[in-house]
Structures are given as C-alpha cells and as structure tokens.
Amino acid sequence: MALRFSELDFPRPTRERLALRFGQVSTLLDQDRRADALMLFDTIRRDYESWSAMTDLRFSQDTTSAANREERDYADSLTPYVTAFEVAIKRRLLDDPDQQAVGAALSPHTLELWRTDITTFDSRIADALEEEARLSGEYTALIASARLSIGGEIVNLSGLAPYAESTDRATREQAERVRWEFFATNGPQLDTLFDRLVHVRADMATALGYDAYTALAYRRMRRVDYGPQDVARFREEVRTHVVPLVQRILERRRATMGWECLYSWDEPLIDPMGNPRPIGGHDVLVRQAQVMFDRMGGDLGPFYRQMREGGFLDLQNREGKAGGGFCTSFPTVGMPFIFANFNGTQHDINVFTHEMGHAYQNWKSRGLPAVDLLWPTMDAAEINSMALEFLTWPHMDLMVAQGEAERFRQMHLIGSLSFLPYGVCVDHFQHEIYARPDMTPAQRHDLWREMERRYLPWRDYGGIAHPSAGGRWQAQGHIYRSPFYYIDYALALCCALQFWQRSRADQDRALRDYVALCERGGSAPFTDLVRQAGLTSPFQPGALEETVREAARYLNIALPGE
C-alpha cells in the first residue's frame, strides 16, 4: 500500500516517556548489550526526529495557527532535554573501555560526528537553546506576517517576486521600495531580535569554554574536516575569479538595456527579453515534472511519483505560510517532504529542482544503518540539491514555453554565478559579527555595507534608505535562524558547477555519478564525499578558475585580460 502523508501520525513525546526510553538504552549498556542499546537509541532518535520535523513543518505551513505555534514552542522546550540524553549516551559510548566493540558497531564517521556533538552541549545552556529557538520562531512569524500592496494586490514577500522580475523598470523599482518599506518599518524589532540572538549564542559559547561563538557554530554544523581559515581562502577565490565575471555580466546587461546606471532592482531581470517563466502554474509544473523525471531515467521518475501521489509536496504560496523552501524528512518512514512557495517566476523551477535533489538523496540513503548518516552535513547536502538543478537542463523544454529553454539555461547559470559573491558576503558578515558580538545595530549595518563593497561592488540601491544604510541582511533568514549555514550553498555550488561541466561532456556519466553521491548520504564528511565523487575541493587553490572560464565561454563574455 502506497504511503500517504495525510495518514502519518507521530506520537507526541513527553519528558516522562523520553526519560523512560533513554533509560532503557542505559540499562542495555549496563548489561553489555551494545548492539541492542544502539538499535534502541537509533529508533528513539528516528521517532523523535520524525515528530519534530512534522511539528516544524506544520508551523511553516501556517504560522498564524495558535495550535501550530504552541506545538512548535513545546518542541523547542523539549530540544535541550532530548539533547542532554543524547549527549550523555554518546559520551558513554565514546568513553567505553572496549572501543574495538564500539568501533565494530559504528562507522568511524559516526564516531567523529559524536565526538563533535558532545562538545556542543551542556545542561548549563539548556535555557539558552530554548530561547534561541523561540527567537528564531519569532523572526519566522514576523517575516511571514508581511502584507504588501502592489499592482492592486496584497501579497506577502514571496508574492513580490513577479513584480521584482517585471520587464517594466518602474514596476521593479516599486517592488523594491515596497519590500524595503516593510523592513524599514520592522527594522528596530529585527535589530533587537538579532541582538538578542547574538548574545544568547555568545553566552552559550562562553559557558562551553569557547573563545567565541564561531568555533561552537562550526561544531554545531558538524564540520569535522575544515575550519574558518579554509572558508576564508574560499571567499578570496570567489572574490578573485567570480566577482570580475559577474561585474562584466552586469555591465553587459546595463549596456544592452541602455541604462545609465544599474540599480538593485535591475539585477533580478537577468534576461533583457524578460526572465523565462514556467510554462504554467502549480498543477502544470507538477505534471510536467513527472514527464521530466521519467525522461531522465532510473528511479527518479518512480520516486517523484511516490512524492506526488502520496501528498509529500506543498508548493503553493498562500497567506500565513512561512517564506522560502526546504526539504524535511521523517526517518521512521523513509520519505522526505518538499515545502516551497511558487510565485509564477523562474524561481519556481529552481527551488523545485533544488529541493527535489535533497529529497532524492534522502530517499536513496534511507537504508543506511544509522540516523546520523541519512543526511550529509549541510555543505555536502547542498551539492545534491544544486547539482540536480543543472542535471535537469536538457529537459527544460518541458518546464518553460517553446523556444525559451536555452534562455532559461543561460539565466540559471548567470543567477548561480551571481549568487557566489552574495553567499560569501553573508558568510564573511557572520564571521565578523560573532567575532565582535557587542557591536551596536548601527555598527552591524555599517559592517554589511563594508561587506557589500568588498564582494558586491556594483550594488546600488538608488537611494532607498533602508538597504542603502546597510539593512539588506535583515531579509536573509539564515543569518537569524541558522548561523553560518550560508557558506554551504557557495561551497556546494562550486561542486555543482563541476557536475554541470561534466554533464556537458557526458550527461549519462554525470547522472550516474550524481546518483552514486546521493546513495552515500552522510556516510563521510564533506571533503571526502567531494573526493569520492571525483570533484575538486572548493578549498583547493584555483578550484573555481576553470569553471569560471567555461562559464564565460558559454555566456560569450571575455574575462579580464583576455
């Protein structure tokens, strides 16, 4: 019988029930029954993560529901409680005198992840973790509450996108002004929220013995194979190789359109003829995607059919729904779920293929032996999502109007290249923020402008007050909710672009390599998964150089010095 999302029901855990179940794990360890203990430990974590994922999803689907918010708050209150049990059991197994037996039951990578996990929690920070989650939820609800008037419509922030990509320059400017009016109005509250988050995180780091939150954040992200210095070198690679290409792309666009100056509201119009849009609305795209994945072969088509027919997709934008897109999963049943906000722009295709990449990877690795391995760390996970965006290129004739597929491909490549400088800008900003947690809100805004001048030197807000004064970062939810989880996109994009290069030479081989990477799930750290896929590490000097050259050739743009 096919699994249906509407029929999923995960029992609501209680503190008493959790204490009993984790206590059973300890009892089994007391009896030297490690295999049974590990099996029960994994089962408990799968059960809890499935319920927690459903709770977060329900809140995202309707942030206005008091019941959803109450359940989300309850989940936030349980998180430190559960983490304390998990860390205690992991520490006990890592301290087990018979490490040979432990090593026989767990992979070396799992043990390395656990060694990292036990350094990120202590009961002293339990209240701080709950407060961090509460503040993050407050940000999500505030952003979802936006009601913006434009073109005779009332839209949320996601609904602004069609106006922001309009071929009419005045409409694009209006969309930009409406957007930033919302953030200007809520700017003081957003500053206060972020200040509290920064100090909560800095205090957690101090309590755990770290000099600054950055080191703790890297461990919370389970980055076991690289550190801030590696990331700093990568940022310079982007600045050296990508920024000049993006500048030339934007200058060509300005000249083609005959604009005296290119403003921030001109950047979303990537194609001077108008950004190619999806061939139809939600129902059409969902049907066309089935044809596309069937055409790609293997089990992509059958898997997507399970997702579609089982109701594991929520793609339509609506009032009260959280912004953005994500993929979550329910490890007890081995099925992921895709959440997005279609708005009638090319973004619908990009976000859908992106989240489908996450979903497919999670499904392919669902049989791995431990819950820790079902997802890679987020840097590697984003390779799976971004690579599928490029691997669907040959089938874009199904997703856009006749004759627009090549224009879509060029737009997608330009958008990807343009993202890299922004991605490293966000990352550098966060490194500076947490190195100096006592900065005032004004200093943080000044810092953002400094970062923009470094990585986005073309950015001109045309006098719109809030972003011109450095408030652009407040629209980037990751900075609030998932600190340091933004460089992952840039690192992964460096690898995904290599899949693009590979697919241009041999599409079948590229797809086989991609499926193999998905099957590995989180069985190894980022740099090992990159190596196993035959990709060049983003941390290797010149990692972006050849990709930039090929992209420039594809776009028929001369690089500086050529």
Coordinates of C-alpha atoms in Angstrom, one line a residue:
M1 CA 0.0 0.0 0.0
A2 CA 1.4 3.4 -1.0
L3 CA 2.5 5.7 1.8
R4 CA 0.3 8.8 2.2
F5 CA 1.4 12.0 4.0
S6 CA -2.1 12.6 5.3
E7 CA -2.0 9.3 7.2
L8 CA 1.3 10.0 9.0
D9 CA 0.9 10.3 12.8
F10 CA 3.9 10.5 15.1
P11 CA 3.2 10.2 18.8
R12 CA 3.8 13.4 20.8
P13 CA 6.7 12.7 23.2
T14 CA 6.6 13.6 26.8
R15 CA 9.5 14.2 29.2
E16 CA 8.5 11.2 31.2
R17 CA 8.3 8.9 28.2
L18 CA 11.6 10.1 26.8
A19 CA 13.3 9.6 30.1
L20 CA 12.0 6.1 30.3
R21 CA 13.1 5.2 26.7
F22 CA 16.6 6.7 27.1
G23 CA 16.9 5.0 30.4
Q24 CA 16.3 1.7 28.7
V25 CA 19.3 2.4 26.5
S26 CA 21.4 2.9 29.6
T27 CA 20.2 -0.3 31.1
L28 CA 21.1 -2.2 28.0
L29 CA 24.6 -0.7 28.1
D30 CA 24.9 -1.7 31.8
Q31 CA 24.2 -5.3 30.6
D32 CA 26.9 -5.0 27.9
R33 CA 24.2 -5.4 25.2
R34 CA 25.7 -2.7 23.0
A35 CA 24.1 -3.8 19.8
D36 CA 20.6 -3.8 21.3
A37 CA 21.3 -0.4 23.0
L38 CA 22.5 1.1 19.7
M39 CA 19.4 -0.2 17.9
L40 CA 17.1 1.2 20.5
F41 CA 19.0 4.5 20.6
D42 CA 18.7 4.9 16.9
T43 CA 14.9 4.0 17.0
I44 CA 14.3 6.6 19.7
R45 CA 16.1 9.3 17.7
R46 CA 14.2 8.4 14.5
D47 CA 10.9 8.6 16.3
Y48 CA 11.7 12.0 17.9
E49 CA 13.1 13.5 14.7
S50 CA 10.0 12.4 12.8
W51 CA 7.7 14.1 15.3
S52 CA 9.9 17.2 15.5
A53 CA 10.1 17.5 11.7
M54 CA 6.3 17.3 11.4
T55 CA 5.9 19.9 14.1
D56 CA 8.2 22.4 12.3
L57 CA 6.5 21.6 9.0
R58 CA 3.0 22.3 10.4
F59 CA 4.2 25.6 11.8
S60 CA 5.8 26.6 8.5
Q61 CA 2.6 25.7 6.6
D62 CA 0.5 28.0 8.8
T63 CA 2.4 30.4 11.1
T64 CA -0.9 32.1 12.1
S65 CA -2.2 29.0 13.8
A66 CA -2.1 29.3 17.6
A67 CA -2.1 25.5 17.9
N68 CA 0.9 25.1 15.5
R69 CA 2.8 27.8 17.4
E70 CA 2.0 26.2 20.7
E71 CA 3.2 22.8 19.4
R72 CA 6.4 24.4 18.0
D73 CA 7.1 26.1 21.3
Y74 CA 6.6 22.7 23.1
A75 CA 9.1 21.1 20.7
D76 CA 11.6 23.9 21.3
S77 CA 11.3 23.3 25.0
L78 CA 12.0 19.6 24.6
T79 CA 15.1 20.0 22.4
P80 CA 17.6 20.7 25.2
Y81 CA 16.1 18.0 27.3
V82 CA 16.5 15.4 24.5
T83 CA 19.9 16.7 23.6
A84 CA 21.1 16.1 27.2
F85 CA 20.1 12.5 27.0
E86 CA 21.6 12.0 23.6
V87 CA 24.9 13.6 24.6
A88 CA 25.1 11.5 27.7
I89 CA 24.7 8.3 25.8
K90 CA 27.1 9.3 23.1
R91 CA 29.7 10.3 25.7
R92 CA 29.2 7.0 27.5
L93 CA 29.8 5.0 24.3
L94 CA 32.9 7.2 23.3
D95 CA 34.3 6.5 26.8
D96 CA 33.6 2.8 26.7
P97 CA 36.8 0.9 27.5
D98 CA 36.1 -1.6 24.8
Q99 CA 36.5 0.8 21.8
Q100 CA 37.0 -2.1 19.5
A101 CA 33.5 -3.3 20.1
V102 CA 32.1 0.2 19.8
G103 CA 34.0 0.7 16.5
A104 CA 32.7 -2.5 15.2
A105 CA 29.1 -1.3 15.7
L106 CA 29.5 2.3 14.4
S107 CA 31.3 3.8 11.4
P108 CA 34.4 5.9 12.0
H109 CA 32.5 8.9 10.6
T110 CA 29.6 8.4 13.1
L111 CA 32.1 8.3 15.9
E112 CA 33.7 11.5 14.7
L113 CA 30.3 13.2 14.5
W114 CA 29.6 12.2 18.0
R115 CA 32.9 13.5 19.3
T116 CA 31.9 16.8 17.8
D117 CA 28.3 16.7 19.2
I118 CA 29.4 16.2 22.8
T119 CA 31.4 19.4 22.7
T120 CA 28.3 21.5 21.7
F121 CA 26.0 20.8 24.7
D122 CA 25.9 21.1 28.5
S123 CA 22.9 21.4 30.7
R124 CA 24.1 24.9 31.6
I125 CA 23.0 26.1 28.1
A126 CA 19.6 24.3 28.0
D127 CA 17.6 27.5 28.7
A128 CA 19.7 29.4 26.1
L129 CA 19.0 26.8 23.5
E130 CA 15.3 27.1 24.2
E131 CA 15.5 30.9 24.0
E132 CA 17.4 30.7 20.7
A133 CA 14.7 28.6 19.2
R134 CA 12.0 30.9 20.4
L135 CA 13.6 34.0 19.0
S136 CA 14.1 32.2 15.6
G137 CA 10.5 31.3 15.5
E138 CA 9.6 34.9 16.3
Y139 CA 11.7 36.0 13.2
T140 CA 9.9 33.5 11.0
A141 CA 6.5 34.6 12.1
L142 CA 7.4 38.3 11.7
I143 CA 8.6 37.8 8.1
A144 CA 5.5 35.7 7.3
S145 CA 3.2 38.5 8.6
A146 CA 4.2 40.9 5.7
R147 CA 1.2 42.2 3.8
L148 CA 2.4 44.3 0.9
S149 CA 0.3 46.4 -1.5
I150 CA 1.4 46.4 -5.1
G151 CA -0.3 46.3 -8.5
G152 CA -3.8 46.3 -6.9
E153 CA -2.9 43.2 -4.9
I154 CA -2.0 42.4 -1.3
V155 CA 0.9 39.9 -1.3
N156 CA 3.5 38.5 1.1
L157 CA 7.2 38.8 0.5
S158 CA 7.3 35.7 -1.8
G159 CA 4.4 37.2 -3.8
L160 CA 6.6 40.2 -4.7
A161 CA 8.8 38.1 -7.0
P162 CA 6.8 38.5 -10.2
Y163 CA 6.9 42.3 -9.8
A164 CA 10.6 42.3 -8.9
E165 CA 11.3 40.5 -12.2
S166 CA 8.9 42.6 -14.4
T167 CA 10.2 43.8 -17.7
D168 CA 8.8 47.2 -16.7
R169 CA 11.6 49.1 -14.8
A170 CA 9.2 51.2 -12.8
T171 CA 7.4 48.1 -11.6
R172 CA 10.7 46.6 -10.5
E173 CA 11.6 49.7 -8.6
Q174 CA 8.2 49.8 -6.9
A175 CA 8.6 46.2 -5.8
E176 CA 12.0 47.0 -4.3
R177 CA 10.6 50.1 -2.5
V178 CA 7.6 48.2 -1.1
R179 CA 9.9 45.4 0.1
W180 CA 12.2 47.6 1.9
E181 CA 9.5 49.7 3.4
F182 CA 8.4 46.6 5.3
F183 CA 11.9 46.0 6.6
A184 CA 12.4 49.7 7.5
T185 CA 9.1 49.6 9.4
N186 CA 10.2 46.5 11.3
G187 CA 13.9 47.3 11.4
P188 CA 14.1 48.2 15.1
Q189 CA 12.3 45.0 16.1
L190 CA 14.6 43.0 13.7
D191 CA 17.7 44.6 15.2
T192 CA 16.5 43.8 18.7
L193 CA 15.8 40.2 17.8
F194 CA 19.2 39.7 16.2
D195 CA 21.0 41.4 19.1
R196 CA 19.4 39.0 21.5
L197 CA 20.2 36.0 19.3
V198 CA 23.9 37.1 19.0
H199 CA 24.2 37.5 22.7
V200 CA 22.4 34.2 23.5
R201 CA 24.8 32.4 21.2
A202 CA 27.9 34.2 22.5
D203 CA 26.9 33.3 26.1
M204 CA 26.5 29.7 25.1
A205 CA 30.0 29.6 23.7
T206 CA 31.4 31.2 26.8
A207 CA 29.6 28.7 29.0
L208 CA 31.1 25.8 27.0
G209 CA 34.6 27.2 27.1
Y210 CA 34.9 28.6 23.6
D211 CA 36.7 31.9 22.9
A212 CA 33.9 32.9 20.5
Y213 CA 30.7 31.5 19.1
T214 CA 32.3 30.8 15.7
A215 CA 34.1 27.7 16.9
L216 CA 30.9 26.4 18.6
A217 CA 28.9 27.2 15.4
Y218 CA 31.3 25.1 13.3
R219 CA 30.9 22.2 15.6
R220 CA 27.1 22.6 15.7
M221 CA 27.2 22.4 11.9
R222 CA 29.3 19.1 12.4
R223 CA 32.2 20.5 10.2
V224 CA 34.8 17.9 11.2
D225 CA 37.1 18.4 8.2
Y226 CA 37.7 22.1 7.7
G227 CA 37.6 25.4 9.6
P228 CA 37.2 29.2 9.3
Q229 CA 40.7 29.6 7.6
D230 CA 39.7 27.2 4.8
V231 CA 36.5 29.1 4.3
A232 CA 38.3 32.5 4.3
R233 CA 40.5 31.2 1.5
F234 CA 37.5 30.1 -0.5
R235 CA 35.9 33.5 -0.1
E236 CA 39.0 35.0 -1.7
E237 CA 38.7 32.5 -4.6
V238 CA 35.3 33.8 -5.2
R239 CA 36.4 37.4 -5.0
T240 CA 39.3 36.8 -7.3
H241 CA 37.7 34.7 -10.0
V242 CA 33.9 35.2 -9.8
V243 CA 33.4 38.8 -8.9
P244 CA 35.1 40.1 -12.1
L245 CA 32.9 37.8 -14.3
V246 CA 29.7 38.9 -12.6
Q247 CA 30.7 42.6 -13.0
R248 CA 31.1 42.0 -16.7
I249 CA 27.8 40.2 -16.9
L250 CA 26.0 43.1 -15.2
E251 CA 27.9 45.7 -17.3
R252 CA 26.8 44.0 -20.5
R253 CA 23.2 44.0 -19.2
R254 CA 23.4 47.7 -18.4
A255 CA 24.8 48.5 -21.9
T256 CA 22.3 46.2 -23.7
M257 CA 19.4 47.9 -21.9
G258 CA 20.7 51.4 -22.4
W259 CA 20.6 52.2 -18.7
E260 CA 22.9 55.0 -17.4
C261 CA 23.2 53.1 -14.1
L262 CA 22.3 49.5 -13.0
Y263 CA 20.3 49.6 -9.7
S264 CA 19.5 46.8 -7.3
W265 CA 16.0 46.5 -8.8
D266 CA 17.6 45.8 -12.2
E267 CA 19.6 42.8 -11.0
P268 CA 16.6 40.3 -10.8
L269 CA 15.9 40.9 -14.6
I270 CA 18.6 38.6 -15.8
D271 CA 17.3 38.2 -19.3
P272 CA 16.7 41.6 -21.1
M273 CA 13.9 40.0 -23.0
G274 CA 12.3 39.1 -19.7
N275 CA 13.1 36.2 -17.5
P276 CA 11.6 33.0 -18.9
R277 CA 8.7 31.9 -16.7
P278 CA 7.3 28.5 -16.0
I279 CA 5.1 27.0 -18.7
G280 CA 2.2 27.1 -16.4
G281 CA 1.0 27.3 -12.8
H282 CA 1.4 24.8 -9.9
D283 CA -0.7 22.0 -11.4
V284 CA 1.0 22.2 -14.8
L285 CA 4.5 22.3 -13.3
V286 CA 3.8 19.3 -11.1
R287 CA 2.6 17.3 -14.1
Q288 CA 5.5 18.4 -16.3
A289 CA 8.0 17.5 -13.7
Q290 CA 6.7 13.9 -13.8
V291 CA 7.5 13.8 -17.5
M292 CA 10.9 15.3 -16.9
F293 CA 12.0 12.9 -14.2
D294 CA 10.6 9.9 -16.2
R295 CA 12.6 11.1 -19.1
M296 CA 15.8 11.3 -17.0
G297 CA 15.6 7.5 -16.3
G298 CA 16.5 5.4 -13.4
D299 CA 14.3 5.7 -10.3
L300 CA 13.9 9.4 -10.3
G301 CA 10.5 9.2 -12.0
P302 CA 9.1 6.5 -9.8
F303 CA 10.4 8.3 -6.7
Y304 CA 8.8 11.6 -7.7
R305 CA 5.5 9.7 -8.4
Q306 CA 5.5 8.5 -4.8
M307 CA 6.1 12.0 -3.6
R308 CA 3.3 13.5 -5.8
E309 CA 0.7 10.8 -5.3
G310 CA 1.5 10.4 -1.6
G311 CA 1.0 14.2 -0.9
F312 CA 4.6 14.9 0.1
L313 CA 4.6 18.2 -1.7
D314 CA 3.4 21.7 -0.5
L315 CA 4.4 24.1 -3.2
Q316 CA 1.7 26.8 -3.4
N317 CA 2.2 30.2 -1.9
R318 CA -0.6 31.3 0.5
E319 CA -1.3 33.7 3.3
G320 CA 0.3 32.8 6.6
K321 CA 2.7 30.3 5.1
A322 CA 6.4 30.8 6.0
G323 CA 8.6 32.0 3.2
G324 CA 11.3 30.1 1.3
G325 CA 11.6 26.5 0.5
F326 CA 13.1 23.4 2.3
C327 CA 13.1 19.7 2.3
T328 CA 12.4 17.8 5.5
S329 CA 12.1 14.1 6.2
F330 CA 10.5 11.5 8.5
P331 CA 13.2 8.9 9.2
T332 CA 10.8 6.4 10.7
V333 CA 9.1 6.0 7.3
G334 CA 11.9 6.9 4.9
M335 CA 10.1 9.6 3.0
P336 CA 11.0 13.2 2.6
F337 CA 8.7 16.2 2.1
I338 CA 9.2 19.3 -0.1
F339 CA 8.0 22.7 1.0
A340 CA 8.1 25.7 -1.3
N341 CA 6.2 28.9 -2.3
F342 CA 5.5 29.0 -6.1
N343 CA 5.1 32.6 -7.3
G344 CA 5.0 32.3 -11.1
T345 CA 8.6 33.1 -11.7
Q346 CA 11.6 31.1 -12.9
H347 CA 12.3 30.6 -9.1
D348 CA 9.6 28.0 -9.1
I349 CA 11.6 25.7 -11.3
N350 CA 14.9 26.4 -9.5
V351 CA 13.5 25.8 -6.0
F352 CA 11.6 22.8 -7.0
T353 CA 14.5 21.0 -8.7
H354 CA 16.7 22.1 -5.8
E355 CA 14.5 20.6 -3.1
M356 CA 13.9 17.6 -5.2
G357 CA 17.7 17.0 -5.1
H358 CA 17.6 17.0 -1.3
A359 CA 14.5 14.7 -1.3
Y360 CA 16.1 12.2 -3.8
Q361 CA 19.3 12.0 -1.8
N362 CA 17.5 11.4 1.5
W363 CA 15.4 8.7 -0.2
K364 CA 18.4 7.0 -1.8
S365 CA 20.2 6.8 1.5
R366 CA 17.3 5.9 3.6
G367 CA 18.7 2.4 4.1
L368 CA 21.9 3.5 5.7
P369 CA 22.4 1.9 9.1
A370 CA 22.3 5.0 11.4
V371 CA 20.1 8.1 11.7
D372 CA 23.3 10.2 11.7
L373 CA 24.1 9.1 8.1
L374 CA 20.7 9.7 6.5
W375 CA 21.6 13.3 5.7
P376 CA 25.1 14.6 4.9
T377 CA 26.3 17.7 6.7
M378 CA 24.6 20.7 5.0
D379 CA 27.6 21.6 2.9
A380 CA 27.5 18.3 1.1
A381 CA 23.7 18.1 1.2
E382 CA 23.6 21.3 -1.0
I383 CA 25.7 19.5 -3.7
N384 CA 22.8 17.0 -4.1
S385 CA 20.3 19.8 -4.5
M386 CA 22.2 22.2 -6.7
A387 CA 23.6 19.5 -8.9
L388 CA 20.1 18.4 -9.8
E389 CA 19.3 21.9 -10.9
F390 CA 21.9 21.6 -13.6
L391 CA 21.3 18.0 -14.5
T392 CA 17.7 18.8 -15.4
W393 CA 18.9 21.3 -18.1
P394 CA 18.4 19.0 -21.1
H395 CA 14.7 18.8 -20.2
M396 CA 13.9 22.5 -19.7
D397 CA 11.8 22.4 -22.8
L398 CA 9.1 20.8 -20.6
M399 CA 9.2 23.5 -18.0
V400 CA 9.2 26.7 -20.0
A401 CA 7.5 28.0 -23.1
Q402 CA 8.6 26.8 -26.5
G403 CA 11.9 28.3 -27.6
E404 CA 12.8 29.6 -24.1
A405 CA 14.8 26.6 -22.8
E406 CA 18.2 28.0 -23.8
R407 CA 17.3 31.4 -22.4
F408 CA 16.4 29.7 -19.1
R409 CA 19.7 27.8 -19.0
Q410 CA 21.7 31.0 -19.5
M411 CA 19.6 32.8 -16.9
H412 CA 20.1 29.9 -14.4
L413 CA 23.9 29.9 -14.9
I414 CA 24.1 33.7 -14.5
G415 CA 22.0 33.5 -11.4
S416 CA 24.2 30.8 -10.0
L417 CA 27.4 32.7 -10.7
S418 CA 25.8 35.9 -9.2
F419 CA 24.9 34.0 -6.1
L420 CA 28.5 33.1 -5.2
P421 CA 29.6 36.7 -4.3
Y422 CA 26.5 37.2 -2.3
G423 CA 26.9 33.9 -0.5
V424 CA 30.4 34.7 0.7
C425 CA 29.3 38.2 1.6
V426 CA 26.8 36.7 4.0
D427 CA 29.4 34.3 5.4
H428 CA 32.1 37.0 6.0
F429 CA 29.5 39.2 7.7
Q430 CA 28.6 36.4 10.1
H431 CA 32.3 35.7 10.9
E432 CA 32.8 39.4 11.8
I433 CA 29.5 39.6 13.8
Y434 CA 30.4 36.8 16.1
A435 CA 34.0 37.9 16.5
R436 CA 32.6 41.2 17.9
P437 CA 29.2 40.3 19.5
D438 CA 28.9 43.6 21.3
M439 CA 28.6 45.7 18.1
T440 CA 25.7 48.1 18.1
P441 CA 22.9 47.7 15.5
A442 CA 24.4 50.7 13.6
Q443 CA 27.8 49.1 13.5
R444 CA 26.3 45.9 12.1
H445 CA 24.6 47.8 9.4
D446 CA 27.9 49.6 8.6
L447 CA 29.6 46.2 8.5
W448 CA 27.1 44.9 6.0
R449 CA 27.8 47.9 3.7
E450 CA 31.5 47.2 4.0
M451 CA 31.0 43.6 3.0
E452 CA 28.9 44.6 0.0
R453 CA 31.6 47.0 -1.2
R454 CA 34.0 44.1 -0.9
Y455 CA 32.0 41.3 -2.7
L456 CA 29.2 43.2 -4.5
P457 CA 30.9 46.4 -5.6
W458 CA 28.2 47.0 -8.3
R459 CA 25.3 47.1 -5.8
D460 CA 23.4 50.5 -5.9
Y461 CA 20.1 50.8 -4.1
G462 CA 19.2 54.0 -5.8
G463 CA 18.8 55.9 -2.6
I464 CA 16.3 53.5 -1.0
A465 CA 17.0 54.3 2.6
H466 CA 17.0 51.0 4.5
P467 CA 19.2 48.9 2.3
S468 CA 21.4 51.9 1.5
A469 CA 22.1 52.2 5.2
G470 CA 23.1 48.6 5.5
G471 CA 19.8 46.8 6.3
R472 CA 19.8 44.3 3.4
W473 CA 21.0 41.5 5.6
Q474 CA 17.8 41.5 7.7
A475 CA 16.0 39.8 4.8
Q476 CA 18.3 36.8 4.9
G477 CA 16.6 34.4 7.3
H478 CA 19.6 32.1 7.6
I479 CA 21.5 34.9 9.5
Y480 CA 18.8 34.8 12.2
R481 CA 17.8 31.1 12.2
S482 CA 20.8 29.1 11.1
P483 CA 24.1 31.0 11.8
F484 CA 27.0 30.0 9.5
Y485 CA 24.7 27.9 7.3
Y486 CA 25.1 30.0 4.2
I487 CA 28.6 29.3 3.0
D488 CA 27.3 25.7 2.5
Y489 CA 25.4 26.9 -0.6
A490 CA 28.5 28.6 -2.1
L491 CA 30.8 25.6 -1.3
A492 CA 28.2 23.2 -2.8
L493 CA 27.7 25.4 -5.8
C494 CA 31.4 25.2 -6.6
C495 CA 30.9 21.4 -6.8
A496 CA 27.6 21.5 -8.6
L497 CA 29.1 23.6 -11.3
Q498 CA 31.6 20.8 -11.8
F499 CA 28.6 18.5 -12.4
W500 CA 27.4 21.0 -14.9
Q501 CA 30.8 20.8 -16.7
R502 CA 30.8 17.0 -16.6
S503 CA 27.2 16.8 -17.9
R504 CA 28.2 19.0 -20.9
A505 CA 30.7 16.3 -21.9
D506 CA 28.7 13.2 -20.9
Q507 CA 25.2 13.6 -19.4
D508 CA 24.8 9.9 -18.7
R509 CA 28.0 9.7 -16.7
A510 CA 27.2 12.9 -14.8
L511 CA 23.9 11.4 -13.8
R512 CA 25.4 8.1 -12.7
D513 CA 28.0 9.9 -10.6
Y514 CA 25.2 12.1 -9.1
V515 CA 23.1 9.0 -8.1
A516 CA 26.2 7.4 -6.5
L517 CA 26.8 10.6 -4.5
C518 CA 23.2 10.6 -3.3
E519 CA 23.4 6.9 -2.3
R520 CA 26.4 7.8 0.0
G521 CA 24.2 10.1 2.0
G522 CA 26.1 11.3 5.1
S523 CA 28.4 8.4 5.3
A524 CA 31.5 10.6 5.1
P525 CA 32.4 14.3 5.7
F526 CA 32.1 17.0 3.1
T527 CA 35.7 16.8 1.7
D528 CA 35.6 13.0 1.5
L529 CA 32.3 13.0 -0.4
V530 CA 33.6 15.5 -2.8
R531 CA 36.7 13.4 -3.4
Q532 CA 34.7 10.2 -3.8
A533 CA 32.6 12.0 -6.5
G534 CA 35.8 12.9 -8.4
L535 CA 35.3 16.6 -7.8
T536 CA 37.8 19.3 -6.9
S537 CA 37.5 20.5 -3.4
P538 CA 36.4 24.2 -3.1
F539 CA 39.3 24.6 -0.7
Q540 CA 41.9 23.8 -3.3
P541 CA 43.6 26.9 -4.8
G542 CA 42.1 27.7 -8.2
A543 CA 39.1 25.4 -7.7
L544 CA 36.8 28.0 -9.4
E545 CA 39.2 29.1 -12.1
E546 CA 38.3 26.5 -14.9
T547 CA 34.6 26.7 -14.1
V548 CA 34.6 30.5 -14.5
R549 CA 36.4 30.1 -17.8
E550 CA 33.9 27.6 -19.1
A551 CA 31.0 29.7 -17.9
A552 CA 32.4 32.8 -19.6
R553 CA 32.8 30.8 -22.9
Y554 CA 29.2 29.6 -22.6
L555 CA 27.9 33.1 -22.0
N556 CA 30.2 34.6 -24.6
I557 CA 31.8 37.0 -22.2
A558 CA 35.5 37.9 -22.3
L559 CA 37.3 37.7 -18.9
P560 CA 39.7 40.4 -17.8
G561 CA 43.0 40.0 -19.5
E562 CA 41.5 38.0 -22.4

